[in-house]
mmCIF file of C-alpha atoms in Angstrom:
data_model
loop_
_atom_site.group_PDB
_atom_site.id
_atom_site.type_symbol
_atom_site.label_atom_id
_atom_site.label_comp_id
_atom_site.label_asym_id
_atom_site.label_seq_id
_atom_site.Cartn_x
_atom_site.Cartn_y
_atom_site.Cartn_z
ATOM 1 C CA UNK A 1 72.025 -3.291 -42.690
ATOM 2 C CA UNK A 2 69.691 -0.934 -44.783
ATOM 3 C CA UNK A 3 68.150 2.319 -43.749
ATOM 4 C CA UNK A 4 65.158 2.207 -41.337
ATOM 5 C CA UNK A 5 61.869 3.019 -43.229
ATOM 6 C CA UNK A 6 59.805 6.301 -42.904
ATOM 7 C CA UNK A 7 56.353 6.504 -44.206
ATOM 8 C CA UNK A 8 55.030 10.126 -45.079
ATOM 9 C CA UNK A 9 51.342 10.626 -45.628
ATOM 10 C CA UNK A 10 50.873 14.265 -45.459
ATOM 11 C CA UNK A 11 48.965 16.869 -47.657
ATOM 12 C CA UNK A 12 52.266 18.854 -47.971
ATOM 13 C CA UNK A 13 54.375 15.750 -48.141
ATOM 14 C CA UNK A 14 55.623 16.763 -51.706
ATOM 15 C CA UNK A 15 57.507 19.635 -50.089
ATOM 16 C CA UNK A 16 59.680 17.216 -48.016
ATOM 17 C CA UNK A 17 60.107 15.148 -51.260
ATOM 18 C CA UNK A 18 61.001 17.962 -53.587
ATOM 19 C CA UNK A 19 63.491 19.782 -50.901
ATOM 20 C CA UNK A 20 66.734 18.933 -49.848
ATOM 21 C CA UNK A 21 66.354 17.359 -46.487
ATOM 22 C CA UNK A 22 68.097 15.331 -43.835
ATOM 23 C CA UNK A 23 65.438 12.571 -43.714
ATOM 24 C CA UNK A 24 66.870 10.979 -46.971
ATOM 25 C CA UNK A 25 70.257 10.697 -45.425
ATOM 26 C CA UNK A 26 68.777 8.714 -42.609
ATOM 27 C CA UNK A 27 65.820 6.834 -43.764
ATOM 28 C CA UNK A 28 64.506 4.921 -46.762
ATOM 29 C CA UNK A 29 61.602 7.376 -47.299
ATOM 30 C CA UNK A 30 58.278 6.132 -48.768
ATOM 31 C CA UNK A 31 55.894 8.872 -49.678
ATOM 32 C CA UNK A 32 52.125 8.268 -50.263
ATOM 33 C CA UNK A 33 52.150 9.021 -54.124
ATOM 34 C CA UNK A 34 48.283 9.939 -54.477
ATOM 35 C CA UNK A 35 46.581 13.187 -53.818
ATOM 36 C CA UNK A 36 43.651 11.369 -52.312
ATOM 37 C CA UNK A 37 43.882 10.057 -48.810
ATOM 38 C CA UNK A 38 44.797 6.431 -48.273
ATOM 39 C CA UNK A 39 41.982 4.063 -47.012
ATOM 40 C CA UNK A 40 42.574 2.408 -43.727
ATOM 41 C CA UNK A 41 43.504 -0.914 -45.667
ATOM 42 C CA UNK A 42 46.135 1.022 -47.591
ATOM 43 C CA UNK A 43 47.462 2.668 -44.452
ATOM 44 C CA UNK A 44 48.087 -0.795 -42.885
ATOM 45 C CA UNK A 45 49.856 -2.052 -45.900
ATOM 46 C CA UNK A 46 52.212 0.896 -46.049
ATOM 47 C CA UNK A 47 53.191 1.107 -42.505
ATOM 48 C CA UNK A 48 54.563 -2.529 -42.094
ATOM 49 C CA UNK A 49 58.072 -2.393 -40.514
ATOM 50 C CA UNK A 50 58.396 1.342 -40.587
ATOM 51 C CA UNK A 51 60.673 3.277 -37.963
ATOM 52 C CA UNK A 52 58.386 6.198 -38.092
ATOM 53 C CA UNK A 53 55.184 7.678 -39.657
ATOM 54 C CA UNK A 54 54.779 11.454 -40.474
ATOM 55 C CA UNK A 55 50.951 12.443 -40.827
ATOM 56 C CA UNK A 56 48.493 15.194 -40.506
ATOM 57 C CA UNK A 57 45.053 15.596 -38.857
ATOM 58 C CA UNK A 58 43.096 13.849 -41.633
ATOM 59 C CA UNK A 59 45.105 10.680 -41.286
ATOM 60 C CA UNK A 60 43.986 8.439 -38.377
ATOM 61 C CA UNK A 61 46.708 6.386 -36.625
ATOM 62 C CA UNK A 62 44.728 4.093 -34.513
ATOM 63 C CA UNK A 63 45.329 0.677 -32.778
ATOM 64 C CA UNK A 64 45.032 -1.166 -35.929
ATOM 65 C CA UNK A 65 47.730 0.899 -37.749
ATOM 66 C CA UNK A 66 49.990 0.883 -34.793
ATOM 67 C CA UNK A 67 49.685 -2.836 -34.598
ATOM 68 C CA UNK A 68 50.330 -3.280 -38.334
ATOM 69 C CA UNK A 69 53.425 -1.243 -38.282
ATOM 70 C CA UNK A 70 55.001 -3.740 -35.820
ATOM 71 C CA UNK A 71 57.770 -3.529 -33.163
ATOM 72 C CA UNK A 72 60.047 -1.361 -35.351
ATOM 73 C CA UNK A 73 57.656 1.522 -34.936
ATOM 74 C CA UNK A 74 59.365 4.212 -32.650
ATOM 75 C CA UNK A 75 57.854 7.569 -33.315
ATOM 76 C CA UNK A 76 54.797 9.177 -35.031
ATOM 77 C CA UNK A 77 54.974 12.836 -35.919
ATOM 78 C CA UNK A 78 51.844 14.667 -36.799
ATOM 79 C CA UNK A 79 52.370 17.855 -38.507
ATOM 80 C CA UNK A 80 49.724 19.758 -36.472
ATOM 81 C CA UNK A 81 49.229 21.383 -33.073
ATOM 82 C CA UNK A 82 46.284 19.023 -32.322
ATOM 83 C CA UNK A 83 46.956 15.288 -31.931
ATOM 84 C CA UNK A 84 43.183 13.832 -31.767
ATOM 85 C CA UNK A 85 43.998 11.900 -35.008
ATOM 86 C CA UNK A 86 46.504 9.636 -32.919
ATOM 87 C CA UNK A 87 45.624 6.989 -30.500
ATOM 88 C CA UNK A 88 47.829 8.486 -27.721
ATOM 89 C CA UNK A 89 47.125 5.793 -25.269
ATOM 90 C CA UNK A 90 48.071 3.038 -27.489
ATOM 91 C CA UNK A 91 51.288 4.741 -28.676
ATOM 92 C CA UNK A 92 52.383 5.573 -24.971
ATOM 93 C CA UNK A 93 51.574 2.062 -23.788
ATOM 94 C CA UNK A 94 53.816 0.725 -26.563
ATOM 95 C CA UNK A 95 56.602 3.222 -25.797
ATOM 96 C CA UNK A 96 56.245 4.872 -29.079
ATOM 97 C CA UNK A 97 57.299 8.510 -29.035
ATOM 98 C CA UNK A 98 54.836 11.272 -30.292
ATOM 99 C CA UNK A 99 55.723 14.397 -32.013
ATOM 100 C CA UNK A 100 53.395 17.479 -32.703
ATOM 101 C CA UNK A 101 53.909 21.141 -33.255
ATOM 102 C CA UNK A 102 53.047 22.655 -29.950
ATOM 103 C CA UNK A 103 51.862 25.861 -31.334
ATOM 104 C CA UNK A 104 54.874 27.524 -33.026
ATOM 105 C CA UNK A 105 54.588 31.051 -33.054
ATOM 106 C CA UNK A 106 54.178 31.470 -36.832
ATOM 107 C CA UNK A 107 51.041 29.109 -36.696
ATOM 108 C CA UNK A 108 49.597 31.004 -33.589
ATOM 109 C CA UNK A 109 49.680 34.216 -35.718
ATOM 110 C CA UNK A 110 48.431 32.807 -38.957
ATOM 111 C CA UNK A 111 45.367 31.073 -37.029
ATOM 112 C CA UNK A 112 44.799 34.021 -35.019
ATOM 113 C CA UNK A 113 44.583 36.084 -38.299
ATOM 114 C CA UNK A 114 42.419 33.459 -40.127
ATOM 115 C CA UNK A 115 39.717 33.657 -37.170
ATOM 116 C CA UNK A 116 39.526 37.318 -37.392
ATOM 117 C CA UNK A 117 39.232 37.036 -41.033
ATOM 118 C CA UNK A 118 36.271 34.644 -40.827
ATOM 119 C CA UNK A 119 34.721 36.940 -38.062
ATOM 120 C CA UNK A 120 34.772 39.992 -40.311
ATOM 121 C CA UNK A 121 33.476 37.960 -43.577
ATOM 122 C CA UNK A 122 30.740 36.601 -41.396
ATOM 123 C CA UNK A 123 29.845 39.754 -39.583
ATOM 124 C CA UNK A 124 30.158 42.107 -42.448
ATOM 125 C CA UNK A 125 28.774 39.641 -44.969
ATOM 126 C CA UNK A 126 31.688 40.192 -47.278
ATOM 127 C CA UNK A 127 31.363 36.682 -48.931
ATOM 128 C CA UNK A 128 27.706 37.230 -49.609
ATOM 129 C CA UNK A 129 28.459 40.634 -51.155
ATOM 130 C CA UNK A 130 31.297 39.421 -53.337
ATOM 131 C CA UNK A 131 29.264 36.498 -54.708
ATOM 132 C CA UNK A 132 26.179 38.801 -55.315
ATOM 133 C CA UNK A 133 28.344 41.190 -57.490
ATOM 134 C CA UNK A 134 29.937 38.348 -59.342
ATOM 135 C CA UNK A 135 26.399 37.364 -60.332
ATOM 136 C CA UNK A 136 25.380 40.979 -61.154
ATOM 137 C CA UNK A 137 22.928 41.324 -58.484
ATOM 138 C CA UNK A 138 21.997 44.948 -57.831
ATOM 139 C CA UNK A 139 23.537 45.697 -54.469
ATOM 140 C CA UNK A 140 20.714 48.033 -53.363
ATOM 141 C CA UNK A 141 17.972 45.643 -54.000
ATOM 142 C CA UNK A 142 15.711 44.728 -51.113
ATOM 143 C CA UNK A 143 17.390 41.451 -50.083
ATOM 144 C CA UNK A 144 20.843 42.844 -49.707
ATOM 145 C CA UNK A 145 19.856 46.140 -47.961
ATOM 146 C CA UNK A 146 18.166 44.008 -45.496
ATOM 147 C CA UNK A 147 20.999 41.794 -44.992
ATOM 148 C CA UNK A 148 21.948 42.913 -41.530
ATOM 149 C CA UNK A 149 25.655 43.512 -41.121
ATOM 150 C CA UNK A 150 27.294 43.509 -37.542
ATOM 151 C CA UNK A 151 30.237 45.327 -35.977
ATOM 152 C CA UNK A 152 32.966 44.452 -33.574
ATOM 153 C CA UNK A 153 32.737 47.736 -31.779
ATOM 154 C CA UNK A 154 30.835 47.734 -28.700
ATOM 155 C CA UNK A 155 30.139 44.031 -28.852
ATOM 156 C CA UNK A 156 30.892 41.348 -26.480
ATOM 157 C CA UNK A 157 33.656 38.901 -27.531
ATOM 158 C CA UNK A 158 33.994 35.363 -26.143
ATOM 159 C CA UNK A 159 37.014 33.071 -26.376
ATOM 160 C CA UNK A 160 36.649 29.353 -25.606
ATOM 161 C CA UNK A 161 39.934 27.829 -25.061
ATOM 162 C CA UNK A 162 42.287 30.572 -24.254
ATOM 163 C CA UNK A 163 45.544 29.397 -25.055
ATOM 164 C CA UNK A 164 48.282 30.910 -27.205
ATOM 165 C CA UNK A 165 45.915 31.259 -30.270
ATOM 166 C CA UNK A 166 43.069 32.503 -28.092
ATOM 167 C CA UNK A 167 45.119 35.081 -26.506
ATOM 168 C CA UNK A 168 46.643 36.138 -29.837
ATOM 169 C CA UNK A 169 42.915 36.571 -31.235
ATOM 170 C CA UNK A 170 41.881 38.644 -28.169
ATOM 171 C CA UNK A 171 44.978 40.814 -28.388
ATOM 172 C CA UNK A 172 44.141 41.685 -31.932
ATOM 173 C CA UNK A 173 40.507 42.215 -31.547
ATOM 174 C CA UNK A 174 40.866 44.569 -28.696
ATOM 175 C CA UNK A 175 42.132 47.090 -31.467
ATOM 176 C CA UNK A 176 38.480 47.215 -32.772
ATOM 177 C CA UNK A 177 36.984 48.392 -29.316
ATOM 178 C CA UNK A 178 34.611 45.691 -28.119
ATOM 179 C CA UNK A 179 32.704 46.491 -25.094
ATOM 180 C CA UNK A 180 33.637 43.226 -23.191
ATOM 181 C CA UNK A 181 35.765 40.487 -23.624
ATOM 182 C CA UNK A 182 35.087 37.137 -21.908
ATOM 183 C CA UNK A 183 37.067 33.799 -22.041
ATOM 184 C CA UNK A 184 36.691 30.303 -20.816
ATOM 185 C CA UNK A 185 39.633 28.075 -20.036
ATOM 186 C CA UNK A 186 40.550 25.242 -17.596
ATOM 187 C CA UNK A 187 42.352 27.871 -15.479
ATOM 188 C CA UNK A 188 42.479 31.744 -15.210
ATOM 189 C CA UNK A 189 44.917 33.238 -17.694
ATOM 190 C CA UNK A 190 46.957 36.168 -16.352
ATOM 191 C CA UNK A 191 47.746 37.444 -19.888
ATOM 192 C CA UNK A 192 44.015 37.563 -20.649
ATOM 193 C CA UNK A 193 43.188 39.136 -17.354
ATOM 194 C CA UNK A 194 45.857 41.846 -18.060
ATOM 195 C CA UNK A 195 43.956 42.752 -21.207
ATOM 196 C CA UNK A 196 40.696 43.284 -19.130
ATOM 197 C CA UNK A 197 39.167 39.924 -20.166
ATOM 198 C CA UNK A 198 36.695 38.023 -17.630
ATOM 199 C CA UNK A 199 37.217 34.516 -16.823
ATOM 200 C CA UNK A 200 33.804 33.035 -17.173
ATOM 201 C CA UNK A 201 32.214 29.431 -17.555
ATOM 202 C CA UNK A 202 31.553 27.987 -20.905
ATOM 203 C CA UNK A 203 27.863 28.717 -20.546
ATOM 204 C CA UNK A 204 28.421 32.196 -19.510
ATOM 205 C CA UNK A 205 30.557 32.858 -22.628
ATOM 206 C CA UNK A 206 27.886 31.388 -24.918
ATOM 207 C CA UNK A 207 25.027 33.130 -23.220
ATOM 208 C CA UNK A 208 26.564 36.651 -23.051
ATOM 209 C CA UNK A 209 28.905 37.026 -26.220
ATOM 210 C CA UNK A 210 28.157 38.462 -29.602
ATOM 211 C CA UNK A 211 30.938 36.654 -31.136
ATOM 212 C CA UNK A 212 32.030 33.083 -29.610
ATOM 213 C CA UNK A 213 35.436 31.975 -31.022
ATOM 214 C CA UNK A 214 36.665 28.455 -30.482
ATOM 215 C CA UNK A 215 40.058 27.703 -30.010
ATOM 216 C CA UNK A 216 40.125 24.765 -27.744
ATOM 217 C CA UNK A 217 41.944 21.401 -28.103
ATOM 218 C CA UNK A 218 39.641 18.456 -29.116
ATOM 219 C CA UNK A 219 39.515 15.833 -26.368
ATOM 220 C CA UNK A 220 37.028 13.487 -24.756
ATOM 221 C CA UNK A 221 36.236 16.326 -22.527
ATOM 222 C CA UNK A 222 35.673 18.864 -25.239
ATOM 223 C CA UNK A 223 33.730 16.820 -27.763
ATOM 224 C CA UNK A 224 30.496 18.594 -28.574
ATOM 225 C CA UNK A 225 31.590 21.134 -25.790
ATOM 226 C CA UNK A 226 29.320 23.387 -27.907
ATOM 227 C CA UNK A 227 26.145 21.305 -27.915
ATOM 228 C CA UNK A 228 22.669 21.961 -28.794
ATOM 229 C CA UNK A 229 21.914 23.436 -25.427
ATOM 230 C CA UNK A 230 24.819 25.874 -25.492
ATOM 231 C CA UNK A 231 23.835 26.860 -29.170
ATOM 232 C CA UNK A 232 20.198 27.352 -28.085
ATOM 233 C CA UNK A 233 21.372 29.742 -25.256
ATOM 234 C CA UNK A 234 23.141 31.976 -27.600
ATOM 235 C CA UNK A 235 21.847 35.503 -28.552
ATOM 236 C CA UNK A 236 19.855 35.586 -31.719
ATOM 237 C CA UNK A 237 22.436 38.171 -32.922
ATOM 238 C CA UNK A 238 25.357 35.735 -32.114
ATOM 239 C CA UNK A 239 27.990 34.355 -34.320
ATOM 240 C CA UNK A 240 30.041 31.200 -33.938
ATOM 241 C CA UNK A 241 33.630 31.172 -35.272
ATOM 242 C CA UNK A 242 35.441 27.696 -34.968
ATOM 243 C CA UNK A 243 39.112 27.324 -35.882
ATOM 244 C CA UNK A 244 39.905 24.512 -33.682
ATOM 245 C CA UNK A 245 38.266 21.179 -34.332
ATOM 246 C CA UNK A 246 34.986 20.357 -36.003
ATOM 247 C CA UNK A 247 34.214 17.891 -33.144
ATOM 248 C CA UNK A 248 34.099 20.360 -30.463
ATOM 249 C CA UNK A 249 30.808 21.837 -31.987
ATOM 250 C CA UNK A 250 27.756 19.675 -32.344
ATOM 251 C CA UNK A 251 27.291 20.228 -36.096
ATOM 252 C CA UNK A 252 23.819 19.104 -36.495
ATOM 253 C CA UNK A 253 22.563 21.233 -33.923
ATOM 254 C CA UNK A 254 24.499 24.326 -35.342
ATOM 255 C CA UNK A 255 22.994 23.805 -38.786
ATOM 256 C CA UNK A 256 19.502 23.772 -37.540
ATOM 257 C CA UNK A 257 20.246 26.908 -35.516
ATOM 258 C CA UNK A 258 21.580 28.497 -38.660
ATOM 259 C CA UNK A 259 18.682 27.335 -40.905
ATOM 260 C CA UNK A 260 16.116 28.639 -38.389
ATOM 261 C CA UNK A 261 17.888 31.978 -37.707
ATOM 262 C CA UNK A 262 18.334 31.069 -33.902
ATOM 263 C CA UNK A 263 21.715 32.643 -34.408
ATOM 264 C CA UNK A 264 22.937 35.224 -36.735
ATOM 265 C CA UNK A 265 25.905 33.287 -38.486
ATOM 266 C CA UNK A 266 29.022 31.028 -38.381
ATOM 267 C CA UNK A 267 32.495 31.301 -39.709
ATOM 268 C CA UNK A 268 33.750 27.712 -39.851
ATOM 269 C CA UNK A 269 37.401 26.521 -40.639
ATOM 270 C CA UNK A 270 36.869 22.921 -39.214
ATOM 271 C CA UNK A 271 34.060 20.534 -39.688
ATOM 272 C CA UNK A 272 33.168 17.233 -37.938
ATOM 273 C CA UNK A 273 33.604 15.445 -41.185
ATOM 274 C CA UNK A 274 36.484 16.623 -43.382
ATOM 275 C CA UNK A 275 36.835 17.318 -46.368
ATOM 276 C CA UNK A 276 33.477 18.910 -46.661
ATOM 277 C CA UNK A 277 30.952 17.065 -48.919
ATOM 278 C CA UNK A 278 29.525 18.976 -51.605
ATOM 279 C CA UNK A 279 26.023 18.381 -50.533
ATOM 280 C CA UNK A 280 26.639 19.604 -46.881
ATOM 281 C CA UNK A 281 23.868 22.019 -45.871
ATOM 282 C CA UNK A 282 26.209 24.603 -44.422
ATOM 283 C CA UNK A 283 27.369 25.400 -48.164
ATOM 284 C CA UNK A 284 23.919 26.185 -48.927
ATOM 285 C CA UNK A 285 23.237 28.848 -46.194
ATOM 286 C CA UNK A 286 23.871 32.441 -46.793
ATOM 287 C CA UNK A 287 24.635 33.307 -42.996
ATOM 288 C CA UNK A 288 27.745 30.860 -43.106
ATOM 289 C CA UNK A 289 31.345 31.207 -44.305
ATOM 290 C CA UNK A 290 33.310 27.958 -44.514
ATOM 291 C CA UNK A 291 37.060 27.534 -45.334
ATOM 292 C CA UNK A 292 38.851 24.220 -45.727
ATOM 293 C CA UNK A 293 40.686 23.712 -42.593
ATOM 294 C CA UNK A 294 43.285 26.378 -43.913
ATOM 295 C CA UNK A 295 43.577 28.627 -40.871
ATOM 296 C CA UNK A 296 47.139 27.453 -40.319
ATOM 297 C CA UNK A 297 48.175 27.791 -43.915
ATOM 298 C CA UNK A 298 50.767 30.153 -45.151
ATOM 299 C CA UNK A 299 54.182 29.436 -46.896
ATOM 300 C CA UNK A 300 56.082 30.549 -43.741
ATOM 301 C CA UNK A 301 54.036 28.234 -41.550
ATOM 302 C CA UNK A 302 54.219 25.255 -44.062
ATOM 303 C CA UNK A 303 57.854 25.385 -43.888
ATOM 304 C CA UNK A 304 58.065 25.680 -40.274
ATOM 305 C CA UNK A 305 55.596 22.821 -39.775
ATOM 306 C CA UNK A 306 57.676 20.679 -42.039
ATOM 307 C CA UNK A 307 61.110 21.499 -40.467
ATOM 308 C CA UNK A 308 59.763 20.839 -37.116
ATOM 309 C CA UNK A 309 58.107 17.597 -37.925
ATOM 310 C CA UNK A 310 61.459 16.400 -39.516
ATOM 311 C CA UNK A 311 63.364 17.436 -36.320
ATOM 312 C CA UNK A 312 60.934 15.423 -34.239
ATOM 313 C CA UNK A 313 61.546 12.336 -36.233
ATOM 314 C CA UNK A 314 65.380 12.906 -36.425
ATOM 315 C CA UNK A 315 65.540 13.332 -32.567
ATOM 316 C CA UNK A 316 64.162 9.930 -31.983
ATOM 317 C CA UNK A 317 66.641 8.457 -34.601
ATOM 318 C CA UNK A 318 69.637 10.129 -32.887
ATOM 319 C CA UNK A 319 68.328 9.096 -29.340
ATOM 320 C CA UNK A 320 68.096 12.824 -28.271
ATOM 321 C CA UNK A 321 65.262 15.025 -27.032
ATOM 322 C CA UNK A 322 62.679 15.940 -29.333
ATOM 323 C CA UNK A 323 62.015 19.722 -30.092
ATOM 324 C CA UNK A 324 58.138 19.233 -29.604
ATOM 325 C CA UNK A 325 57.248 16.103 -27.997
ATOM 326 C CA UNK A 326 53.843 15.137 -26.587
ATOM 327 C CA UNK A 327 54.658 13.949 -23.141
#
C-alpha cells in the first residue's frame, strides 16, 4: 500500500520542498508548482483522494473543494492564525480535523512590530517623504511643509480586538507616552486593564481614538465591523491601521473617507481583495500606506509557521493530539 497523499498549496511551500522534513517520509507530497495561485477548478483537480491539505489564507477551502477531496481527507492545516479561508462548518461536520497556528509568540511580536511600523509610516508621512526625495522634490516646498504630520505622544490609542497581538501592540505603544489607551474586545482583559487601558465599545473606540488599530479575527460577526457609520464617526485627524483581515473594514467606505479627508490616513496590511489590483484607488492616495499582507513575515516566523503546520499534519497521521488544533 502506497503512502497517503498530501497536497501543499502555500506561498512558502517551496521551503517545505527544499528542506529536509518529516512529511516526505510519511506522505506522497504534491506541491503546487506555480507561483500563481490555483484556480478553483485546479484546486478541485489536485485534492482528489488526498489525506491532507496544507494551505494559506489566500486559498479558499470551501465545501466544493472538500467534496472533491473525498472520504480520504482527514486534515486541513492552514499556515496562519486566521482560518476564515476554511469552511469550518463543513470540515467539522465531516470529522476533518483543522490545524492553524494559534498565535505563536514569534508571529505575535512580528505582527505587533509591523502594526507600529505602519502607524509611524502613516502618521509621520515617512513613505511620502521617501518617495518625494527619490523624485528630487524639494522637501521644503509648500506641499510637503503643509503635509501635516502626527505624533503618538499625548494621543488616544484604540485597539479593536485585544487578543495576544492587540495586547502586544498596546504594550509597545505605551513607551511613546499616549494620553489614553482604549480597547474593544468580547470580554474585559486583565492584562490590558493592568496597563491602564479602558475597555470600551467599538463605537466608543472609533469615536474617541486618534489611532484605531484593528487586530480582531474575521468572522460573520466581525465582517465590516468597521463600517461606513463607524468610519464617519472617527475624528478628522484619526488614522486607521489594519493588520487583521481586510473584510473587517468596509473598504469602499474607507476609500471615500480618505479621498474626502474625512479621516487623516490609513495604514493597511490587509485588504478585502488580495493581492491588491494595480488600479486600486488606495495606491493613488497620499494619505495611505499599503503593505502586501506581510505583517507576519520574517525568516524566524516563516520557519516556525512551517514547522508547526507540518506538526499539525503529522499529529493526525500518527493519531495524536495536534499542537495547534481548531477545536
